JSON list of C-alpha atoms in Angstrom, two decimals:
[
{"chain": "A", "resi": 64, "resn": "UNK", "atom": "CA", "xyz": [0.00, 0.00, 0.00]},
{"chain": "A", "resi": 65, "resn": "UNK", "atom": "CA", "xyz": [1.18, 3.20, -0.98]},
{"chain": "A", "resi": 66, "resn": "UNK", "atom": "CA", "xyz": [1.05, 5.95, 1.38]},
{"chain": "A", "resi": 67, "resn": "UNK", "atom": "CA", "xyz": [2.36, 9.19, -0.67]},
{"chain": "A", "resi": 68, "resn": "UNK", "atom": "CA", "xyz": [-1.28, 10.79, -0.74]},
{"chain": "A", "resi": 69, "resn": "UNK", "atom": "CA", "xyz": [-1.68, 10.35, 3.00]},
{"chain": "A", "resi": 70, "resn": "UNK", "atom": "CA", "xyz": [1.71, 12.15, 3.64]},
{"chain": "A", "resi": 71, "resn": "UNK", "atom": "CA", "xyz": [0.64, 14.92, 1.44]},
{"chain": "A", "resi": 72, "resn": "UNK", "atom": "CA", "xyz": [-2.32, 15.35, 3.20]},
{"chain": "A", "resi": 73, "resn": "UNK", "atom": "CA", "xyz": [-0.55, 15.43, 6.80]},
{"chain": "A", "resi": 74, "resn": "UNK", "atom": "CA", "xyz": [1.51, 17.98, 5.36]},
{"chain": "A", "resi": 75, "resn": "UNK", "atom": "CA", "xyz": [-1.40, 20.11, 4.17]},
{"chain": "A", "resi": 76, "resn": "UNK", "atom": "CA", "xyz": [-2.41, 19.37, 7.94]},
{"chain": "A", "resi": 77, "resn": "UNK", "atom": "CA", "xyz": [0.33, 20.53, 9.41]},
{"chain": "A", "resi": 78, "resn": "UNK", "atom": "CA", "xyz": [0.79, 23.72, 7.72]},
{"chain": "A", "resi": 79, "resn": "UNK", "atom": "CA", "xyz": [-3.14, 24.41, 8.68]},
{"chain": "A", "resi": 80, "resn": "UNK", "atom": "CA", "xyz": [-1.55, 24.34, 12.46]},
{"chain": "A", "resi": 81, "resn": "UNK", "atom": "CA", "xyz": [1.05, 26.58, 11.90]},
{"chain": "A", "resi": 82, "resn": "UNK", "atom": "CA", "xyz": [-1.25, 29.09, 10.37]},
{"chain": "A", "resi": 83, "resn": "UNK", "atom": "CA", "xyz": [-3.61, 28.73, 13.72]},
{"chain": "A", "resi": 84, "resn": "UNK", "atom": "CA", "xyz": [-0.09, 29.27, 15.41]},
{"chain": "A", "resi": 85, "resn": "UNK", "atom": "CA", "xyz": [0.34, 32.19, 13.68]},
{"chain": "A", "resi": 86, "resn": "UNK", "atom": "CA", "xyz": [-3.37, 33.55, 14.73]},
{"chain": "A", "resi": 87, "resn": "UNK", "atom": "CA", "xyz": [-2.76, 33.11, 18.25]},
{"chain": "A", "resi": 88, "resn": "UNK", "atom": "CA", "xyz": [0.46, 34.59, 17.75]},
{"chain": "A", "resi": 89, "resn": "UNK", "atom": "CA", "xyz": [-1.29, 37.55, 16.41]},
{"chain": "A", "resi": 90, "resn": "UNK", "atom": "CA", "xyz": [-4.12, 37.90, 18.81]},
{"chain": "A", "resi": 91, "resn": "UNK", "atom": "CA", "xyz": [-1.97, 37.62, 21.73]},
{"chain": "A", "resi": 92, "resn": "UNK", "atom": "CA", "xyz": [0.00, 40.66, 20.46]},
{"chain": "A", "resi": 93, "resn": "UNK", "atom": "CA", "xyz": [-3.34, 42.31, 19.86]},
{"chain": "A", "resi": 94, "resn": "UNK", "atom": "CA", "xyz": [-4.64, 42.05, 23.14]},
{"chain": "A", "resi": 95, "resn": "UNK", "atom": "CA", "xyz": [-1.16, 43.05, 24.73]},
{"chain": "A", "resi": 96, "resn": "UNK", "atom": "CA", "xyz": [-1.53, 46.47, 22.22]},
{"chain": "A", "resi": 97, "resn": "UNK", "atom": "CA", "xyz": [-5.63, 46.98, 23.78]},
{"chain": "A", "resi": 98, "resn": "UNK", "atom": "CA", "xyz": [-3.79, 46.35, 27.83]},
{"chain": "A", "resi": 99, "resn": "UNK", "atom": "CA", "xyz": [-0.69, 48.80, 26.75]},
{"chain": "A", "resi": 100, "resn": "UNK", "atom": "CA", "xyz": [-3.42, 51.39, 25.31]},
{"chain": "A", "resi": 101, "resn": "UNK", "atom": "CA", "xyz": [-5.76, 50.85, 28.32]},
{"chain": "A", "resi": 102, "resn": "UNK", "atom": "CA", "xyz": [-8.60, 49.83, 26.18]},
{"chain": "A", "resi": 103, "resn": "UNK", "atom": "CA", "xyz": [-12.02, 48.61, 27.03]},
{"chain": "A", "resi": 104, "resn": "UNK", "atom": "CA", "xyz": [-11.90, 44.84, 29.31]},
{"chain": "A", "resi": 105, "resn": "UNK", "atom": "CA", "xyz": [-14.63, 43.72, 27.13]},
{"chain": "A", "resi": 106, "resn": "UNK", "atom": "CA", "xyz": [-12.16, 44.12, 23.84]},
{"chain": "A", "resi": 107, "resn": "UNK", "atom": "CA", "xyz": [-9.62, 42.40, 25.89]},
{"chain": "A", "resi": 108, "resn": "UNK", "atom": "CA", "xyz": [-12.00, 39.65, 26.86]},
{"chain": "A", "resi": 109, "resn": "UNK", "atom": "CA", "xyz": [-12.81, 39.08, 23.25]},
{"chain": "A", "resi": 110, "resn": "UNK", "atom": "CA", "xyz": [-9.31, 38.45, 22.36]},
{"chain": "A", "resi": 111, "resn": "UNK", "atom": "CA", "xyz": [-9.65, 35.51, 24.69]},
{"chain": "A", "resi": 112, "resn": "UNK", "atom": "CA", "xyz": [-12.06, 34.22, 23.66]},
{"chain": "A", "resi": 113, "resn": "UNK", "atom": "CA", "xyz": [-10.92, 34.20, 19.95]},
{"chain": "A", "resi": 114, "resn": "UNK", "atom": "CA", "xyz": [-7.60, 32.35, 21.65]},
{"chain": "A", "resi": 115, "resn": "UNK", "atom": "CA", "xyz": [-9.86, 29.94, 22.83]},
{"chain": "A", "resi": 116, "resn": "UNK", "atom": "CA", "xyz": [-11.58, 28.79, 20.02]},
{"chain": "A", "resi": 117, "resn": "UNK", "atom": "CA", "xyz": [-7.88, 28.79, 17.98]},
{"chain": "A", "resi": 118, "resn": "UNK", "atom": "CA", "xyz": [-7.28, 26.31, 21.20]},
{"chain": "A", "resi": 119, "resn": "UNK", "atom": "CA", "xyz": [-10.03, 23.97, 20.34]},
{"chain": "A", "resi": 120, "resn": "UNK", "atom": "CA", "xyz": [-9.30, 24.36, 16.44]},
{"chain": "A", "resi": 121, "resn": "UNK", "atom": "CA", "xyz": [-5.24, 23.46, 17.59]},
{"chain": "A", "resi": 122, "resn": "UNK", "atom": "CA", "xyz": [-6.83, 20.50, 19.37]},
{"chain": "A", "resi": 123, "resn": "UNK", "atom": "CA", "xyz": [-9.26, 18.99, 17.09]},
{"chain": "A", "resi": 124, "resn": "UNK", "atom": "CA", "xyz": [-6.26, 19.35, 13.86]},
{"chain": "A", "resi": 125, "resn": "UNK", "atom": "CA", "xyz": [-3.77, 17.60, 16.31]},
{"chain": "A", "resi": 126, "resn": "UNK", "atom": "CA", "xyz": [-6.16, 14.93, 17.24]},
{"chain": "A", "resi": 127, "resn": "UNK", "atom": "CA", "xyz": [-7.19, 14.46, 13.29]},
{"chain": "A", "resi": 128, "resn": "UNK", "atom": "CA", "xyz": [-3.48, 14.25, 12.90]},
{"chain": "A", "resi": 129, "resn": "UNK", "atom": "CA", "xyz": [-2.68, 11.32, 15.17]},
{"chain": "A", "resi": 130, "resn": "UNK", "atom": "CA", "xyz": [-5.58, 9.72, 14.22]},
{"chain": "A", "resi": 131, "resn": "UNK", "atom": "CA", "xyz": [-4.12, 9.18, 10.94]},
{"chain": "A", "resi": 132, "resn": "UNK", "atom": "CA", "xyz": [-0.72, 8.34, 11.36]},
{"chain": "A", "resi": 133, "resn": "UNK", "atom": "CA", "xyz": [-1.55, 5.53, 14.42]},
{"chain": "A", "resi": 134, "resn": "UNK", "atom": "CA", "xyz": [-3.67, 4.10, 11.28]},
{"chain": "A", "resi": 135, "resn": "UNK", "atom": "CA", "xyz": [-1.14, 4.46, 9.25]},
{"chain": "A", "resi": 136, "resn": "UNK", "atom": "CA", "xyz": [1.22, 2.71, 11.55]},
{"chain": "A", "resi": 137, "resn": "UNK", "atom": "CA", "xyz": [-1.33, -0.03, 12.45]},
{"chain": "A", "resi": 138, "resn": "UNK", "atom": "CA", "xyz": [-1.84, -1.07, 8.85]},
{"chain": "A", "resi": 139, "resn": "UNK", "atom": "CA", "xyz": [1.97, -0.91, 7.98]},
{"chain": "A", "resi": 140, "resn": "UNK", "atom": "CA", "xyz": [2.30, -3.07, 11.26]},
{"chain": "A", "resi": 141, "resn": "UNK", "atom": "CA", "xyz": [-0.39, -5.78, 10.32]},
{"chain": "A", "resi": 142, "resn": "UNK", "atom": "CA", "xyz": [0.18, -5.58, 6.82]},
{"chain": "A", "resi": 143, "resn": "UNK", "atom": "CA", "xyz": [-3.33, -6.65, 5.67]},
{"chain": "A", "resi": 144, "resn": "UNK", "atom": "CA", "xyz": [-4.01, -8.49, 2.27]},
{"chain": "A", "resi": 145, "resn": "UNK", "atom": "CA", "xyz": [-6.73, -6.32, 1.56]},
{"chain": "A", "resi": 146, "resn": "UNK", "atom": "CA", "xyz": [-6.78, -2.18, 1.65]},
{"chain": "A", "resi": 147, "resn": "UNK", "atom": "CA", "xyz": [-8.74, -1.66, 4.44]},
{"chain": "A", "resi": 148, "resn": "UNK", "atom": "CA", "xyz": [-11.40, 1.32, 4.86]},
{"chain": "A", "resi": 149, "resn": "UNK", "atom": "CA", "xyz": [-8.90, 4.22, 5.83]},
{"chain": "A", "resi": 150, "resn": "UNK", "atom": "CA", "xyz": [-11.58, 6.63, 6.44]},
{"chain": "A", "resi": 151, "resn": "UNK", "atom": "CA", "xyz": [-13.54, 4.31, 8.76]},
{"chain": "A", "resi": 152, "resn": "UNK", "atom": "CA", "xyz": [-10.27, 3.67, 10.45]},
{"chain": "A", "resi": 153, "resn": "UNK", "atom": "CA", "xyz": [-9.31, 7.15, 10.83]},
{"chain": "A", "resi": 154, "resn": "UNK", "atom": "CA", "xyz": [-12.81, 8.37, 11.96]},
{"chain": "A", "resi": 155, "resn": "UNK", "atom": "CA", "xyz": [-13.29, 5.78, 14.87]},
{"chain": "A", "resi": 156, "resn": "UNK", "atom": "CA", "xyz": [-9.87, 6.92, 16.15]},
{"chain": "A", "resi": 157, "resn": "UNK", "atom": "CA", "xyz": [-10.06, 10.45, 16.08]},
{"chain": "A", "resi": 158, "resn": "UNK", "atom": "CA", "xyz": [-13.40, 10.06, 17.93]},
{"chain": "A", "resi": 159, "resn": "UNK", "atom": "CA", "xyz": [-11.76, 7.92, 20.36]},
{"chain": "A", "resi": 160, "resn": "UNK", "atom": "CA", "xyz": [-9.59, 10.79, 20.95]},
{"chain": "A", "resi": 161, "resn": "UNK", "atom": "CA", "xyz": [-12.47, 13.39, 20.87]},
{"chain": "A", "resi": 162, "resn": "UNK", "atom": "CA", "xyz": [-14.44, 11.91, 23.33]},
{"chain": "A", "resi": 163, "resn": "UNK", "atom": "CA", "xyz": [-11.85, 12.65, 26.35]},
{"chain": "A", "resi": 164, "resn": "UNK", "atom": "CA", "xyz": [-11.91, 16.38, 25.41]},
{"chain": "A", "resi": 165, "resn": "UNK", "atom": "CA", "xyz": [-11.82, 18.64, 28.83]},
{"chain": "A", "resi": 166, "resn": "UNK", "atom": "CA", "xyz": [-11.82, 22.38, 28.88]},
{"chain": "A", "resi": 167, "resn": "UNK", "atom": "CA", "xyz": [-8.60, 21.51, 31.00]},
{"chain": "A", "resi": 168, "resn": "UNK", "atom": "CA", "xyz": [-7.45, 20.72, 27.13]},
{"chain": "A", "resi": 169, "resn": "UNK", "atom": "CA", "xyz": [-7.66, 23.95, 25.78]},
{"chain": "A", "resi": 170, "resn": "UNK", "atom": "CA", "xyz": [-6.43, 25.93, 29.48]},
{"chain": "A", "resi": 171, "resn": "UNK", "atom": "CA", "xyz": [-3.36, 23.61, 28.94]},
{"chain": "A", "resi": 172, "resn": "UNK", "atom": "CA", "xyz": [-2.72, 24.99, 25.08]},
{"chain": "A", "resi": 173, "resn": "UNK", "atom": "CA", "xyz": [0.99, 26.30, 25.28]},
{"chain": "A", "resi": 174, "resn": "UNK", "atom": "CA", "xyz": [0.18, 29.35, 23.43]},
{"chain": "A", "resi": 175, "resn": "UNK", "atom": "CA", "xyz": [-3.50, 30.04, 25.40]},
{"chain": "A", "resi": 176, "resn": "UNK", "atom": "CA", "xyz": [-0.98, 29.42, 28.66]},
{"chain": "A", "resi": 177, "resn": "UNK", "atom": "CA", "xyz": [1.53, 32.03, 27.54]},
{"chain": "A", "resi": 178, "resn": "UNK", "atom": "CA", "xyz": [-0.96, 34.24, 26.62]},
{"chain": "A", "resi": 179, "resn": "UNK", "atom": "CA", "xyz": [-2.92, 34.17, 30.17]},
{"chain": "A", "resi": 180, "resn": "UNK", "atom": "CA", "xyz": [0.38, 34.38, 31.82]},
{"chain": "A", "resi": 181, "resn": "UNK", "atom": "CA", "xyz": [1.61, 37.18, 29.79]},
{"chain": "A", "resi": 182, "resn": "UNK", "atom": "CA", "xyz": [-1.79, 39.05, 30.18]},
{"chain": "A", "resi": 183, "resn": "UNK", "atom": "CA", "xyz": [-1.54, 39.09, 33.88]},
{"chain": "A", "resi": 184, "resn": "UNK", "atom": "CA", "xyz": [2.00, 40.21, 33.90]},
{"chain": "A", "resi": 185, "resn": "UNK", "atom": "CA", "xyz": [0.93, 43.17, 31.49]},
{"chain": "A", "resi": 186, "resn": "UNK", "atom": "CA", "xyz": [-2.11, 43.94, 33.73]},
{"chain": "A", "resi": 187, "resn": "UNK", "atom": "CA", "xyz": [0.34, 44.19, 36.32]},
{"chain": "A", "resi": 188, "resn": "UNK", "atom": "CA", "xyz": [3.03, 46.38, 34.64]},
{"chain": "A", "resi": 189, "resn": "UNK", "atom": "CA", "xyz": [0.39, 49.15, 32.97]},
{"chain": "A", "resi": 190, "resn": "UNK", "atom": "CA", "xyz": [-2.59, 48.92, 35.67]},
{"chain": "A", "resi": 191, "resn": "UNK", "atom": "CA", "xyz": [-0.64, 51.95, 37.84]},
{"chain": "A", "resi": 192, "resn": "UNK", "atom": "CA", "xyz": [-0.32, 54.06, 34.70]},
{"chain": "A", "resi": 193, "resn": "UNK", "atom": "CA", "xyz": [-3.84, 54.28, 33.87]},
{"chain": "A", "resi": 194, "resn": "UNK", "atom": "CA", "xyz": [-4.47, 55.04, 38.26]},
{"chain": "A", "resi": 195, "resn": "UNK", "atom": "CA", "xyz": [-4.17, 59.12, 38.03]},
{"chain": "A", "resi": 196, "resn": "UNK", "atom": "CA", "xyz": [-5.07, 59.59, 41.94]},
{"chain": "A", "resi": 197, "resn": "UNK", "atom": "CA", "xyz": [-4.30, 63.03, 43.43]},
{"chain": "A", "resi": 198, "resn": "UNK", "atom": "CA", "xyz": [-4.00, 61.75, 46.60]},
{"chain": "A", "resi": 199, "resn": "UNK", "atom": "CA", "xyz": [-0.10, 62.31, 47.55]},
{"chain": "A", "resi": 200, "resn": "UNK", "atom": "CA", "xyz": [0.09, 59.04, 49.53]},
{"chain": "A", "resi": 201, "resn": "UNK", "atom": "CA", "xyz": [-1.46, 57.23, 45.98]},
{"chain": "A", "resi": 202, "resn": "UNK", "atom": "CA", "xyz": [1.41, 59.58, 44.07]},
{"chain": "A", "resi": 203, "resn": "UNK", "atom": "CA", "xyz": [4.15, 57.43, 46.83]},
{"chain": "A", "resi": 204, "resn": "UNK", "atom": "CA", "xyz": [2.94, 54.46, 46.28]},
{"chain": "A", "resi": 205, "resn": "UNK", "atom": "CA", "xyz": [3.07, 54.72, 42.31]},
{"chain": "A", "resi": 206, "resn": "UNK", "atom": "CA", "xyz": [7.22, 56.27, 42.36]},
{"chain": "A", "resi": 207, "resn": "UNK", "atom": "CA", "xyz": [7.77, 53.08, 44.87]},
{"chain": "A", "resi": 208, "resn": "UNK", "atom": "CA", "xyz": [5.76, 50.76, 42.15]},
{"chain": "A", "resi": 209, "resn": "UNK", "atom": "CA", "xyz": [7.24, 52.15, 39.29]},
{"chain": "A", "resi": 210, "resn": "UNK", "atom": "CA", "xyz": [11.18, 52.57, 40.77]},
{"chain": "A", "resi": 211, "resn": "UNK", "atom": "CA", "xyz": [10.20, 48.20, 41.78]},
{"chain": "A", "resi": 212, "resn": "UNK", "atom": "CA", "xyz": [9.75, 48.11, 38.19]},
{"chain": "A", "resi": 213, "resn": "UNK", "atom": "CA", "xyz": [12.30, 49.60, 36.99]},
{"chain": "A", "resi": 214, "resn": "UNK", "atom": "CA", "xyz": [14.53, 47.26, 39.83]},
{"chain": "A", "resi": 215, "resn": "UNK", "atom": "CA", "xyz": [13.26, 44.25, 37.28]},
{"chain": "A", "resi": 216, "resn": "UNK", "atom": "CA", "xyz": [14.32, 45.88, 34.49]},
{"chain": "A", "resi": 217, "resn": "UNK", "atom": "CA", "xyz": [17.70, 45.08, 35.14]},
{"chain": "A", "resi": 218, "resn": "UNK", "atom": "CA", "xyz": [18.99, 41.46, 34.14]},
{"chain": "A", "resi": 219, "resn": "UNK", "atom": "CA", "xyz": [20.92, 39.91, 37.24]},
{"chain": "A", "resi": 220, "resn": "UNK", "atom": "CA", "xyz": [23.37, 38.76, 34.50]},
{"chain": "A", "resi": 221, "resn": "UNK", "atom": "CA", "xyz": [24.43, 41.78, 32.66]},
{"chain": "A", "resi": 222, "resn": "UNK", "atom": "CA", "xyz": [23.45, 44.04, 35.09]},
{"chain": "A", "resi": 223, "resn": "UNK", "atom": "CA", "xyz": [22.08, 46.32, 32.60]},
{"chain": "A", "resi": 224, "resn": "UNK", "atom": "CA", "xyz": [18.56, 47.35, 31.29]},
{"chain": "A", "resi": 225, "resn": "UNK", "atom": "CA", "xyz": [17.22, 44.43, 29.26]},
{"chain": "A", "resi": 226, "resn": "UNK", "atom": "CA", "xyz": [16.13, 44.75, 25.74]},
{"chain": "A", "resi": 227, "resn": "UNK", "atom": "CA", "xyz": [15.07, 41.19, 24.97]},
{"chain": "A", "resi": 228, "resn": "UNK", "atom": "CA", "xyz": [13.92, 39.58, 28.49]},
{"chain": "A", "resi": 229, "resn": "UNK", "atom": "CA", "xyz": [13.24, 36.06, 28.28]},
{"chain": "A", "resi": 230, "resn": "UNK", "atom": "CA", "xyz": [11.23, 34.59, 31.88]},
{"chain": "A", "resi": 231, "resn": "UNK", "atom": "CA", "xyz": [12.32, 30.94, 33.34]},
{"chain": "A", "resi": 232, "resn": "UNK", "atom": "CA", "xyz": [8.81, 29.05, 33.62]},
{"chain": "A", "resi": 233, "resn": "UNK", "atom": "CA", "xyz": [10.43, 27.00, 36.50]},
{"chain": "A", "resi": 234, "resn": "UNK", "atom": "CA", "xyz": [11.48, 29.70, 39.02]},
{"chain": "A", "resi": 235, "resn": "UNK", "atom": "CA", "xyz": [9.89, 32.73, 37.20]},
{"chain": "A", "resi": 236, "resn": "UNK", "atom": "CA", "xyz": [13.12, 35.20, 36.82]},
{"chain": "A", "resi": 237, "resn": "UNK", "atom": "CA", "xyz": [13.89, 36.98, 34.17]},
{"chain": "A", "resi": 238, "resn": "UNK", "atom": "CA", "xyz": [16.72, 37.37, 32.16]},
{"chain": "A", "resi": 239, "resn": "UNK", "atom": "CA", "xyz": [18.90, 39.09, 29.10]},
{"chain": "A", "resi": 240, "resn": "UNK", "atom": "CA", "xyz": [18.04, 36.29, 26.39]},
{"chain": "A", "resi": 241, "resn": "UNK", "atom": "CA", "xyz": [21.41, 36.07, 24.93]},
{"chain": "A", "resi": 242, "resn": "UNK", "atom": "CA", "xyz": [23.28, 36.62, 28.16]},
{"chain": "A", "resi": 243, "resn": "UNK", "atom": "CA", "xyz": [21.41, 33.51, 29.83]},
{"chain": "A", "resi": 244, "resn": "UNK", "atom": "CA", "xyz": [21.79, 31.55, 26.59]},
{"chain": "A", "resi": 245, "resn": "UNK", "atom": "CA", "xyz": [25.81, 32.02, 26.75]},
{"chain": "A", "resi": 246, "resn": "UNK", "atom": "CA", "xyz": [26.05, 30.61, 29.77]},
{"chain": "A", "resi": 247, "resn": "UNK", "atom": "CA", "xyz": [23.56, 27.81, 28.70]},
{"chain": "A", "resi": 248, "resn": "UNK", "atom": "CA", "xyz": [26.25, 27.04, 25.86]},
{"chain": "A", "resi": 249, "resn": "UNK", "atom": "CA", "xyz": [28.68, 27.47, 27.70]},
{"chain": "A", "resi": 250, "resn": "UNK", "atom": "CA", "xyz": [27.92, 24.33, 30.73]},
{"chain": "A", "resi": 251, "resn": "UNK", "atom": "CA", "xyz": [26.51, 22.57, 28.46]},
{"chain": "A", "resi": 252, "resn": "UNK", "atom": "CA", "xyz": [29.70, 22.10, 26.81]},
{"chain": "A", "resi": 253, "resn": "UNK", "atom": "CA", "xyz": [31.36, 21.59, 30.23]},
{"chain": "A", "resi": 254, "resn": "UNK", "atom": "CA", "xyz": [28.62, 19.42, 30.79]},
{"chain": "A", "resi": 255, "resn": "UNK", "atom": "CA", "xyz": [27.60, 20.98, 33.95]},
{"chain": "A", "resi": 256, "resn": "UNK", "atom": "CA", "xyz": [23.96, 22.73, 35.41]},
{"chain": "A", "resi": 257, "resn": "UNK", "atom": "CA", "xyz": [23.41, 26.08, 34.75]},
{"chain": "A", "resi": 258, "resn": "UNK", "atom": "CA", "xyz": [22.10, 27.71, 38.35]},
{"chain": "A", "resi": 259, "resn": "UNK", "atom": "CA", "xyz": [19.06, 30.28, 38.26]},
{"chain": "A", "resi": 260, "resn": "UNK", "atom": "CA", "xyz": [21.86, 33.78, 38.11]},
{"chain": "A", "resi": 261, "resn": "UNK", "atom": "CA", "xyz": [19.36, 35.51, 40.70]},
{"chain": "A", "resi": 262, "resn": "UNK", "atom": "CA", "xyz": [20.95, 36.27, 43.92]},
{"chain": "A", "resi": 263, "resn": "UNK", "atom": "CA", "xyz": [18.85, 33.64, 46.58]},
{"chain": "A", "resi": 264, "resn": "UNK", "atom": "CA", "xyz": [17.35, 31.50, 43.74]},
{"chain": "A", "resi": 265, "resn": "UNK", "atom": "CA", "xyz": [17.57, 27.92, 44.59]},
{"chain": "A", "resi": 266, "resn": "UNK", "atom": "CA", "xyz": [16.75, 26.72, 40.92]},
{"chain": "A", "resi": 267, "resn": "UNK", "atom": "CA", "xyz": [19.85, 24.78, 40.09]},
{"chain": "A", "resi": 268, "resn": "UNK", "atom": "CA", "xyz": [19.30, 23.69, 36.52]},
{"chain": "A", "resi": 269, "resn": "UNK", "atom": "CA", "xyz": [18.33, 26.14, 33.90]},
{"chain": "A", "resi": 270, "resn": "UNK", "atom": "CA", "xyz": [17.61, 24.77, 30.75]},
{"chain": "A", "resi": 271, "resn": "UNK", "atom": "CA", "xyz": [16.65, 27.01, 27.24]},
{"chain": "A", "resi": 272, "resn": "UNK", "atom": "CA", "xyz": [13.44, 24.60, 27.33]},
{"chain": "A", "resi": 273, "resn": "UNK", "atom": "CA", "xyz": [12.02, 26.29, 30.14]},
{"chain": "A", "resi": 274, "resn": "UNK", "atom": "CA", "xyz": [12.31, 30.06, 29.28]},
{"chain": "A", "resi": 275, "resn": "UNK", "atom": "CA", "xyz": [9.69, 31.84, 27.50]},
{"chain": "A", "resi": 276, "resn": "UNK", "atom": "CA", "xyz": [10.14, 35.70, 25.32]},
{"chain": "A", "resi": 277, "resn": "UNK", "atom": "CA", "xyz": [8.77, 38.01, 28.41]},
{"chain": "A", "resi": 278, "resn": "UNK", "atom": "CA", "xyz": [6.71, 40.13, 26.11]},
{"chain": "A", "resi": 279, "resn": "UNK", "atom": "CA", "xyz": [5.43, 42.34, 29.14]},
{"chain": "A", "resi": 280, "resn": "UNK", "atom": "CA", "xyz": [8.44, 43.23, 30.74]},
{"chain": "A", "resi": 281, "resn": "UNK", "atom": "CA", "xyz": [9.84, 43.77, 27.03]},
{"chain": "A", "resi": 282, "resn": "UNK", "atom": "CA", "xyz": [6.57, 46.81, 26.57]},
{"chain": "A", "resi": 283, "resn": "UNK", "atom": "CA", "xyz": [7.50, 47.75, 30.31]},
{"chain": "A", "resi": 284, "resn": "UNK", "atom": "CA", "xyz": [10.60, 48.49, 29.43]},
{"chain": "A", "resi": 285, "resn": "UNK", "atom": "CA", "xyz": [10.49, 50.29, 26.01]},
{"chain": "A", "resi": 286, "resn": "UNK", "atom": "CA", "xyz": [7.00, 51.99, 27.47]},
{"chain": "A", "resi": 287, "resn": "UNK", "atom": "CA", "xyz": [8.98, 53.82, 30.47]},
{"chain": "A", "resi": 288, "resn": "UNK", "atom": "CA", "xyz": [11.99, 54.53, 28.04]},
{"chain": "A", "resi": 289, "resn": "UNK", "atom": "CA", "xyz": [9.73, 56.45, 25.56]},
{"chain": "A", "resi": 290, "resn": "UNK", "atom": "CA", "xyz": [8.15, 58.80, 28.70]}
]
């Protein structure tokens, strides 16, 4: 059996994922522009939403996907004289797979995950900008929020402002990407741990896996450069 027109059609299916990638990619950037701006929580809300229903679209293609090639590998296991129904075969397994669908599924989507995280971080960076209070104790407690701010600005490696901060999912720092990368590089080749470079961090093995673009911080830091 011949399975050319099957891989073609995977590949079709996988470059349908990597345009849904590039949707969430989008709308997460979107919804980062409406926080930044101070827009309407409603418009922000609806950016969620959209990132949710990318989720389930990410899910159901994925699912589609391994239904097919476990068929494919069952039939090239079993080698059967006769061509089997494909389709049947490929429909009974994907709804196998569809019928353990949670919402837990779609909370668990890497890029839904990194867009929740990275919306909270955001909240958290512009929320005192929009807070114009003329009470002087509220005008003390915005210089000591936004001089805290500008304290995680700096990356513990370099020790200077950071232009492209990249945030450890394990431990939660923050660091200059290319200046935590080098010293990545660096062990690895010595074949040694890399230890979390903030002072008191117990996180003892720092791998490139585990860190993540910190596109909040990143609008933090550009936004209080520009005023």
């Amino acid at each position: 059996i011949s399975f050319n027109c099957v891989d073609s059609c995977l590949s079709s299916l996988k470059n349908c994922q990597a345009y849904i990638h590039t949707g969430m990619n989008i709308t997460t950037h979107v919804a980062f522009d409406l926080v930044e701006s101070f827009n309407d929580v409603e418009d922000v809300n609806s950016m969620e939403k959209i990132m949710l229903e990318y989720a389930a679209m990410d899910r159901e293609l994925s699912h589609y996907t391994k239904a097919i090639e476990e068929t494919v590998h069952q039939i090239k296991r079993e080698k059967p004289e006769n061509i089997p129904d494909l389709q049947y075969l490929v429909k009974e397994k994907f709804t196998a797979l569809e019928s353990k669908n949670s919402d837990s599924d779609l909370q668990q989507n890497e890029k839904y995950a990194y867009f929740k995280d990275q919306l909270k971080e955001m909240k958290k960076q512009f929320c005192h900008q929009s807070n114009n209070g003329s009470e002087a104790i509220e005008e003390i407690d915005e210089d000591i929020a936004v001089t805290q701010s500008q304290m995680n600005f700096i990356c513990p490696i370099t020790q200077m402002e950071m232009k492209r901060p990249v945030r450890n999912k394990v431990c939660g720092h923050t660091y200059e990407e290319d200046a935590i990368l080098k010293i990545i590089e660096n062990r690895k080749q010595q074949r040694k741990k890399v230890r979390c470079p903030k002072i008191g961090c117990s996180h003892a093995d720092v791998k490139a896996s585990d860190l993540m673009p910190d596109e909040a911080l990143k609008r933090a830091i550009d936004s209080q450069n520009k005023q």
